Amino acid sequence: KDKGKNSICFYTSDINDRLLHYQRITALLRSAVASGSLQLHFQPQIDLNDGEMRSCEALLRCFDENSQAVPPDVFIPVAEKSGLINRIGDWVIEAACKQLVAWKGTALEGVRVDINLSGKQLTNQHLADQILQTLHNHDLPPSQFGVELTENEVIGGDEEQIGQLERLKNAGVHISIDDFGTGYSSLVYLRKLPVCSLKIDRSFLHHAMENDSDMAIMQAIITVGHSLGLSVVVEGVETTEQDKLVKMLGCDLAQGFLYARPMPADLMPSYLTDMVRITKP
Ligand code: C2E
Ligand code: MG
Ligand code: MG
Ligand code: MG
């Protein structure tokens, strides 16, 4: 309120303000879904063995009435709470497929797009069918599509929900556990889950430069991941020192501002032609 009528304050403890915030973001999301003003940005994932990009992550962007980006960490929780996440999630699936089709005939043909799924979406029993049907409608192979879920969302899931992930994986969809290491899972659990990749949460890398125990945790995740036949992706690589470290530790893929920030789809082709060379091992 101190900032004037039209400013937003995302972090407030006041219940009234929280309610206003919730109502405001809900209204914003409703109109964004209705008017089609949501956007996907894409962030390359780099194969550390050859510096190539074969997959990217789709990250949702929502803009307020002043065209200011509202961060997903702010609007996704509101979308989940209000139930709008299902409609928004459907939009993301459709938009990712449309983008893959639009990239046909460009340097990005054949790339895989990984979307983020909210645990709430998995409670929709038709989610797996819906994803496979959408891919089919766009004439896309499931191998060009991936989903990321956090470990708590996967482990908190019941058999029906795990079954859906299994169906997706069996059809060829790539399944990643996002922000790995920050949840409560035991590594043994991984054996039973339909998973292809682990994405190590960026907090480990950021501390690993100074902190031996974070480095040890990263090494352990990589070792266990590999011994279970999973590929290991590291998030949040920002510096060349971190790039060196993750290569030394044996990570398979990396994602981070050092290689590329999330960008609108139309910038991806020039990224591919201009930037990949910088990251060759
Ligand atoms: P996430 O899935 O873990 O995505 C990675 C986040 O890290 C992204 O933030 C990305 O911009 C950021 N990032 C990438 N490289 C770096 C780096 O080098 N340094 C730092 N500091 N950050 C980096 P973003 O786009 O703000 O998304 C935040 C979270 O919102 C995502 O975390 C994901 O959990 C959620 N999210 C985004 N899009 C969707 C969506 O379509 N559906 C759902 N359910 N969640 C989404
Ligand atoms: Mg993610
Ligand atoms: Mg993550
Ligand atoms: Mg996250």
Short mmCIF file of C-alpha atoms and ligand atoms in Angstrom, two decimals:
data_model
loop_
_atom_site.label_atom_id
_atom_site.label_comp_id
_atom_site.label_asym_id
_atom_site.label_seq_id
_atom_site.Cartn_x
_atom_site.Cartn_y
_atom_site.Cartn_z
CA LYS A 1 0.00 0.00 0.00
CA ASP A 2 2.90 2.31 0.77
CA LYS A 3 3.98 2.02 -2.83
CA GLY A 4 0.70 3.45 -4.15
CA LYS A 5 -2.47 1.96 -5.53
CA ASN A 6 -1.21 0.13 -8.55
CA SER A 7 1.86 -1.57 -7.21
CA ILE A 8 2.11 -5.18 -6.21
CA CYS A 9 3.84 -6.55 -3.19
CA PHE A 10 4.41 -10.30 -3.49
CA TYR A 11 5.72 -11.04 -0.05
CA THR A 12 3.56 -9.87 2.77
CA SER A 13 2.44 -11.43 5.97
CA ASP A 14 -0.76 -9.47 6.27
CA ILE A 15 -3.75 -11.71 5.68
CA ASN A 16 -5.75 -9.02 3.93
CA ASP A 17 -2.90 -8.28 1.58
CA ARG A 18 -2.48 -11.96 0.94
CA LEU A 19 -6.11 -12.29 0.01
CA LEU A 20 -5.88 -9.29 -2.29
CA HIS A 21 -2.75 -10.75 -3.84
CA TYR A 22 -4.49 -14.08 -4.36
CA GLN A 23 -7.52 -12.43 -5.95
CA ARG A 24 -5.41 -10.22 -8.14
CA ILE A 25 -3.24 -13.06 -9.46
CA THR A 26 -6.27 -15.28 -9.97
CA ALA A 27 -7.96 -12.55 -12.04
CA LEU A 28 -4.77 -12.01 -13.98
CA LEU A 29 -4.42 -15.72 -14.74
CA ARG A 30 -8.08 -16.01 -15.76
CA SER A 31 -7.76 -13.20 -18.23
CA ALA A 32 -4.37 -14.47 -19.46
CA VAL A 33 -5.86 -17.89 -20.21
CA ALA A 34 -8.91 -16.34 -21.87
CA SER A 35 -7.00 -13.80 -23.94
CA GLY A 36 -4.17 -16.15 -24.86
CA SER A 37 -1.51 -13.87 -23.40
CA LEU A 38 0.41 -16.63 -21.67
CA GLN A 39 3.77 -17.43 -23.24
CA LEU A 40 6.29 -20.21 -23.15
CA HIS A 41 9.96 -19.41 -22.98
CA PHE A 42 12.56 -22.05 -23.68
CA GLN A 43 15.88 -22.78 -22.01
CA PRO A 44 18.42 -25.04 -23.72
CA GLN A 45 19.79 -28.11 -21.99
CA ILE A 46 23.37 -28.75 -23.00
CA ASP A 47 24.83 -32.21 -23.46
CA LEU A 48 28.14 -31.91 -21.60
CA ASN A 49 29.75 -34.64 -23.70
CA ASP A 50 29.56 -32.76 -26.97
CA GLY A 51 28.15 -29.31 -26.22
CA GLU A 52 25.04 -29.96 -28.31
CA MET A 53 21.49 -29.00 -27.44
CA ARG A 54 18.97 -31.78 -27.96
CA SER A 55 16.37 -30.73 -25.46
CA CYS A 56 15.04 -27.62 -23.80
CA GLU A 57 12.75 -26.76 -20.93
CA ALA A 58 9.53 -24.85 -21.50
CA LEU A 59 8.97 -22.22 -18.80
CA LEU A 60 5.66 -20.45 -18.50
CA ARG A 61 5.49 -16.67 -18.58
CA CYS A 62 2.57 -14.51 -17.51
CA PHE A 63 2.42 -10.73 -17.86
CA ASP A 64 0.37 -8.25 -15.88
CA GLU A 65 -1.62 -5.33 -17.30
CA ASN A 66 1.57 -3.25 -17.47
CA SER A 67 3.32 -6.00 -19.43
CA GLN A 68 5.50 -6.76 -16.42
CA ALA A 69 6.39 -10.42 -16.07
CA VAL A 70 4.92 -12.07 -12.99
CA PRO A 71 7.31 -14.85 -11.92
CA PRO A 72 6.01 -18.44 -12.05
CA ASP A 73 7.06 -18.93 -8.44
CA VAL A 74 4.35 -16.35 -7.69
CA PHE A 75 1.55 -17.40 -10.06
CA ILE A 76 1.94 -21.20 -10.10
CA PRO A 77 1.02 -21.59 -6.39
CA VAL A 78 -2.04 -19.38 -6.99
CA ALA A 79 -2.96 -21.41 -10.07
CA GLU A 80 -2.71 -24.59 -8.01
CA LYS A 81 -4.78 -23.23 -5.16
CA SER A 82 -7.50 -21.79 -7.41
CA GLY A 83 -7.76 -24.89 -9.59
CA LEU A 84 -6.77 -22.89 -12.68
CA ILE A 85 -3.64 -25.05 -12.98
CA ASN A 86 -5.50 -27.65 -15.04
CA ARG A 87 -6.55 -25.19 -17.72
CA ILE A 88 -3.15 -23.55 -17.66
CA GLY A 89 -1.45 -26.93 -17.77
CA ASP A 90 -3.55 -27.93 -20.78
CA TRP A 91 -2.53 -24.72 -22.47
CA VAL A 92 1.17 -25.49 -21.79
CA ILE A 93 0.89 -28.99 -23.30
CA GLU A 94 -0.82 -27.66 -26.41
CA ALA A 95 1.56 -24.70 -26.77
CA ALA A 96 4.65 -26.89 -26.42
CA CYS A 97 3.36 -29.20 -29.16
CA LYS A 98 2.52 -26.29 -31.45
CA GLN A 99 6.04 -24.98 -30.95
CA LEU A 100 7.57 -28.33 -31.87
CA VAL A 101 5.51 -28.30 -35.06
CA ALA A 102 6.58 -24.70 -35.81
CA TRP A 103 10.24 -25.70 -35.43
CA LYS A 104 9.90 -28.40 -38.10
CA GLY A 105 12.15 -27.56 -41.02
CA THR A 106 14.42 -25.36 -38.85
CA ALA A 107 17.64 -26.17 -36.98
CA LEU A 108 15.43 -27.10 -34.03
CA GLU A 109 13.64 -29.92 -35.81
CA GLY A 110 13.66 -33.03 -33.64
CA VAL A 111 14.53 -31.25 -30.40
CA ARG A 112 12.73 -32.44 -27.25
CA VAL A 113 10.67 -30.03 -25.14
CA ASP A 114 10.23 -30.73 -21.44
CA ILE A 115 7.31 -29.09 -19.69
CA ASN A 116 6.83 -28.70 -15.94
CA LEU A 117 3.91 -30.54 -14.44
CA SER A 118 2.26 -29.62 -11.21
CA GLY A 119 1.39 -32.54 -8.92
CA LYS A 120 -2.25 -31.41 -9.12
CA GLN A 121 -2.29 -32.15 -12.85
CA LEU A 122 -1.37 -35.76 -12.17
CA THR A 123 -4.58 -36.18 -10.20
CA ASN A 124 -6.40 -35.81 -13.51
CA GLN A 125 -6.76 -39.46 -14.48
CA HIS A 126 -6.75 -38.62 -18.17
CA LEU A 127 -3.54 -36.63 -18.16
CA ALA A 128 -1.37 -39.31 -19.77
CA ASP A 129 -3.98 -40.02 -22.46
CA GLN A 130 -4.40 -36.35 -23.06
CA ILE A 131 -0.67 -35.75 -23.53
CA LEU A 132 -0.31 -38.73 -25.87
CA GLN A 133 -3.41 -37.68 -27.81
CA THR A 134 -2.13 -34.10 -28.18
CA LEU A 135 1.20 -35.41 -29.49
CA HIS A 136 -0.66 -37.67 -31.90
CA ASN A 137 -2.88 -34.81 -33.11
CA HIS A 138 0.23 -32.82 -33.96
CA ASP A 139 1.91 -35.80 -35.58
CA LEU A 140 4.76 -35.68 -33.06
CA PRO A 141 6.65 -38.68 -31.65
CA PRO A 142 6.40 -38.98 -27.83
CA SER A 143 10.22 -38.97 -27.73
CA GLN A 144 10.08 -35.25 -28.51
CA PHE A 145 8.19 -34.57 -25.31
CA GLY A 146 9.17 -34.66 -21.65
CA VAL A 147 7.66 -33.84 -18.30
CA GLU A 148 9.36 -32.59 -15.13
CA LEU A 149 7.92 -33.17 -11.67
CA THR A 150 9.47 -32.52 -8.29
CA GLU A 151 10.30 -35.57 -6.19
CA ASN A 152 7.60 -34.86 -3.59
CA GLU A 153 4.98 -34.69 -6.33
CA VAL A 154 6.08 -38.02 -7.75
CA ILE A 155 6.51 -39.77 -4.44
CA GLY A 156 3.36 -38.26 -2.97
CA GLY A 157 1.47 -39.75 -5.89
CA ASP A 158 -0.70 -42.83 -5.44
CA GLU A 159 -0.49 -45.91 -7.64
CA GLU A 160 -2.87 -44.47 -10.19
CA GLN A 161 -0.66 -41.40 -10.59
CA ILE A 162 2.55 -43.40 -10.82
CA GLY A 163 0.71 -45.56 -13.37
CA GLN A 164 0.12 -42.53 -15.54
CA LEU A 165 3.82 -41.69 -15.49
CA GLU A 166 4.56 -45.30 -16.38
CA ARG A 167 2.25 -45.06 -19.41
CA LEU A 168 3.92 -41.89 -20.54
CA LYS A 169 7.37 -43.37 -20.10
CA ASN A 170 6.46 -46.59 -21.90
CA ALA A 171 5.14 -44.52 -24.78
CA GLY A 172 8.53 -42.78 -25.01
CA VAL A 173 7.87 -39.55 -23.11
CA HIS A 174 10.90 -38.41 -21.10
CA ILE A 175 10.30 -38.17 -17.34
CA SER A 176 12.54 -36.03 -15.14
CA ILE A 177 12.57 -35.41 -11.43
CA ASP A 178 13.00 -31.67 -10.96
CA ASP A 179 14.82 -29.87 -8.13
CA PHE A 180 16.21 -33.22 -7.07
CA GLY A 181 17.73 -33.37 -3.59
CA THR A 182 15.43 -30.81 -2.00
CA GLY A 183 12.56 -33.18 -1.23
CA TYR A 184 12.26 -35.98 1.25
CA SER A 185 12.77 -39.00 -0.92
CA SER A 186 15.15 -41.79 -0.17
CA LEU A 187 17.32 -42.69 -3.12
CA VAL A 188 16.04 -46.26 -2.93
CA TYR A 189 12.68 -44.98 -4.05
CA LEU A 190 14.07 -44.13 -7.44
CA ARG A 191 14.32 -47.79 -8.32
CA LYS A 192 10.55 -48.10 -8.35
CA LEU A 193 9.71 -44.90 -10.14
CA PRO A 194 9.25 -44.45 -13.88
CA VAL A 195 11.99 -41.89 -14.32
CA CYS A 196 14.60 -41.12 -17.01
CA SER A 197 16.55 -38.18 -15.56
CA LEU A 198 17.36 -36.46 -12.32
CA LYS A 199 17.74 -32.71 -12.32
CA ILE A 200 19.93 -31.71 -9.40
CA ASP A 201 18.55 -28.62 -7.69
CA ARG A 202 20.66 -25.57 -8.37
CA SER A 203 21.19 -24.85 -4.67
CA PHE A 204 23.66 -27.76 -4.47
CA LEU A 205 25.79 -26.42 -7.27
CA HIS A 206 25.74 -22.91 -5.87
CA HIS A 207 27.04 -24.15 -2.53
CA ALA A 208 29.34 -26.83 -3.93
CA MET A 209 31.92 -24.25 -4.94
CA GLU A 210 32.65 -23.47 -1.27
CA ASN A 211 31.09 -26.33 0.61
CA ASP A 212 32.53 -29.86 0.50
CA SER A 213 29.37 -31.53 1.76
CA ASP A 214 27.25 -30.06 -1.05
CA MET A 215 29.85 -31.27 -3.50
CA ALA A 216 29.70 -34.72 -1.89
CA ILE A 217 25.91 -34.75 -2.19
CA MET A 218 26.12 -33.86 -5.87
CA GLN A 219 28.67 -36.60 -6.44
CA ALA A 220 26.45 -39.10 -4.61
CA ILE A 221 23.37 -38.15 -6.66
CA ILE A 222 25.34 -38.54 -9.88
CA THR A 223 26.75 -41.91 -8.85
CA VAL A 224 23.39 -43.30 -7.73
CA GLY A 225 21.62 -41.84 -10.76
CA HIS A 226 24.09 -43.46 -13.13
CA SER A 227 24.00 -46.79 -11.37
CA LEU A 228 20.21 -46.80 -11.83
CA GLY A 229 20.63 -46.02 -15.52
CA LEU A 230 19.37 -42.44 -15.23
CA SER A 231 20.88 -39.39 -16.83
CA VAL A 232 21.80 -36.57 -14.52
CA VAL A 233 21.11 -32.95 -15.38
CA VAL A 234 22.45 -30.06 -13.36
CA GLU A 235 20.47 -26.86 -13.04
CA GLY A 236 21.70 -23.31 -12.56
CA VAL A 237 25.16 -23.31 -14.15
CA GLU A 238 26.12 -19.64 -14.19
CA THR A 239 29.93 -19.56 -14.34
CA THR A 240 32.70 -21.30 -16.25
CA GLU A 241 34.04 -22.61 -12.91
CA GLN A 242 30.69 -24.31 -12.29
CA ASP A 243 30.71 -25.66 -15.84
CA LYS A 244 34.15 -27.18 -15.19
CA LEU A 245 33.04 -28.62 -11.87
CA VAL A 246 29.91 -30.31 -13.24
CA LYS A 247 31.91 -31.82 -16.10
CA MET A 248 34.48 -33.07 -13.60
CA LEU A 249 31.73 -34.59 -11.45
CA GLY A 250 30.34 -36.45 -14.47
CA CYS A 251 26.98 -34.74 -14.99
CA ASP A 252 25.47 -35.61 -18.36
CA LEU A 253 23.56 -32.44 -19.12
CA ALA A 254 23.50 -28.90 -17.86
CA GLN A 255 21.16 -25.97 -17.94
CA GLY A 256 21.85 -22.45 -16.78
CA PHE A 257 22.42 -18.80 -17.51
CA LEU A 258 26.01 -19.53 -18.63
CA TYR A 259 24.69 -21.31 -21.73
CA ALA A 260 21.42 -19.47 -22.19
CA ARG A 261 18.63 -17.80 -20.27
CA PRO A 262 15.08 -18.87 -20.99
CA MET A 263 14.07 -17.09 -24.23
CA PRO A 264 11.09 -16.68 -26.53
CA ALA A 265 10.77 -19.42 -29.15
CA ASP A 266 11.77 -17.20 -32.06
CA LEU A 267 15.23 -16.56 -30.55
CA MET A 268 16.05 -20.25 -30.27
CA PRO A 269 17.21 -20.81 -33.88
CA SER A 270 19.80 -17.99 -33.68
CA TYR A 271 20.90 -19.28 -30.27
CA LEU A 272 21.59 -22.65 -31.82
CA THR A 273 23.67 -21.26 -34.66
CA ASP A 274 25.58 -18.67 -32.59
CA MET A 275 26.10 -20.02 -29.10
CA VAL A 276 26.54 -23.77 -29.08
CA ARG A 277 30.16 -23.48 -30.18
CA ILE A 278 31.09 -21.60 -27.00
CA THR A 279 30.16 -24.56 -24.87
CA LYS A 280 31.99 -27.30 -26.75
CA PRO A 281 34.01 -29.32 -24.26
P1 C2E B 1 12.16 -25.14 -12.46
O1 C2E B 1 11.34 -26.08 -13.24
O2 C2E B 1 13.15 -25.72 -11.53
O3 C2E B 1 12.85 -24.21 -13.55
C1 C2E B 1 14.14 -23.70 -13.46
C2 C2E B 1 14.12 -22.28 -12.99
O4 C2E B 1 15.46 -21.85 -12.80
C3 C2E B 1 13.52 -21.31 -14.02
O5 C2E B 1 12.89 -20.25 -13.29
C4 C2E B 1 14.75 -20.80 -14.72
O6 C2E B 1 14.58 -19.52 -15.33
C5 C2E B 1 15.72 -20.71 -13.58
N1 C2E B 1 17.11 -20.80 -14.01
C6 C2E B 1 17.62 -21.41 -15.10
N2 C2E B 1 18.96 -21.29 -15.15
C7 C2E B 1 19.33 -20.59 -14.05
C8 C2E B 1 20.59 -20.13 -13.54
O7 C2E B 1 21.66 -20.37 -14.11
N3 C2E B 1 20.55 -19.43 -12.37
C9 C2E B 1 19.39 -19.15 -11.72
N4 C2E B 1 19.47 -18.44 -10.59
N5 C2E B 1 18.18 -19.57 -12.18
C10 C2E B 1 18.15 -20.28 -13.32
P2 C2E B 1 11.43 -19.74 -13.66
O8 C2E B 1 11.26 -19.71 -15.14
O9 C2E B 1 11.22 -18.49 -12.88
O10 C2E B 1 10.50 -20.88 -13.11
C11 C2E B 1 10.39 -21.14 -11.74
C12 C2E B 1 9.60 -22.39 -11.46
O11 C2E B 1 8.24 -22.24 -11.84
C13 C2E B 1 10.09 -23.60 -12.24
O12 C2E B 1 11.22 -24.15 -11.61
C14 C2E B 1 8.86 -24.50 -12.18
O13 C2E B 1 8.83 -25.18 -10.95
C15 C2E B 1 7.73 -23.50 -12.20
N6 C2E B 1 7.16 -23.46 -13.57
C16 C2E B 1 7.59 -22.78 -14.66
N7 C2E B 1 6.78 -23.02 -15.73
C17 C2E B 1 5.84 -23.90 -15.30
C18 C2E B 1 4.72 -24.55 -15.92
O14 C2E B 1 4.44 -24.42 -17.12
N8 C2E B 1 3.97 -25.38 -15.13
C19 C2E B 1 4.25 -25.57 -13.80
N9 C2E B 1 3.45 -26.40 -13.10
N10 C2E B 1 5.30 -25.00 -13.20
C20 C2E B 1 6.08 -24.16 -13.92
MG MG B 2 11.66 -27.67 -14.34
MG MG B 3 14.24 -27.17 -11.29
MG MG B 4 11.42 -25.50 -9.33
#
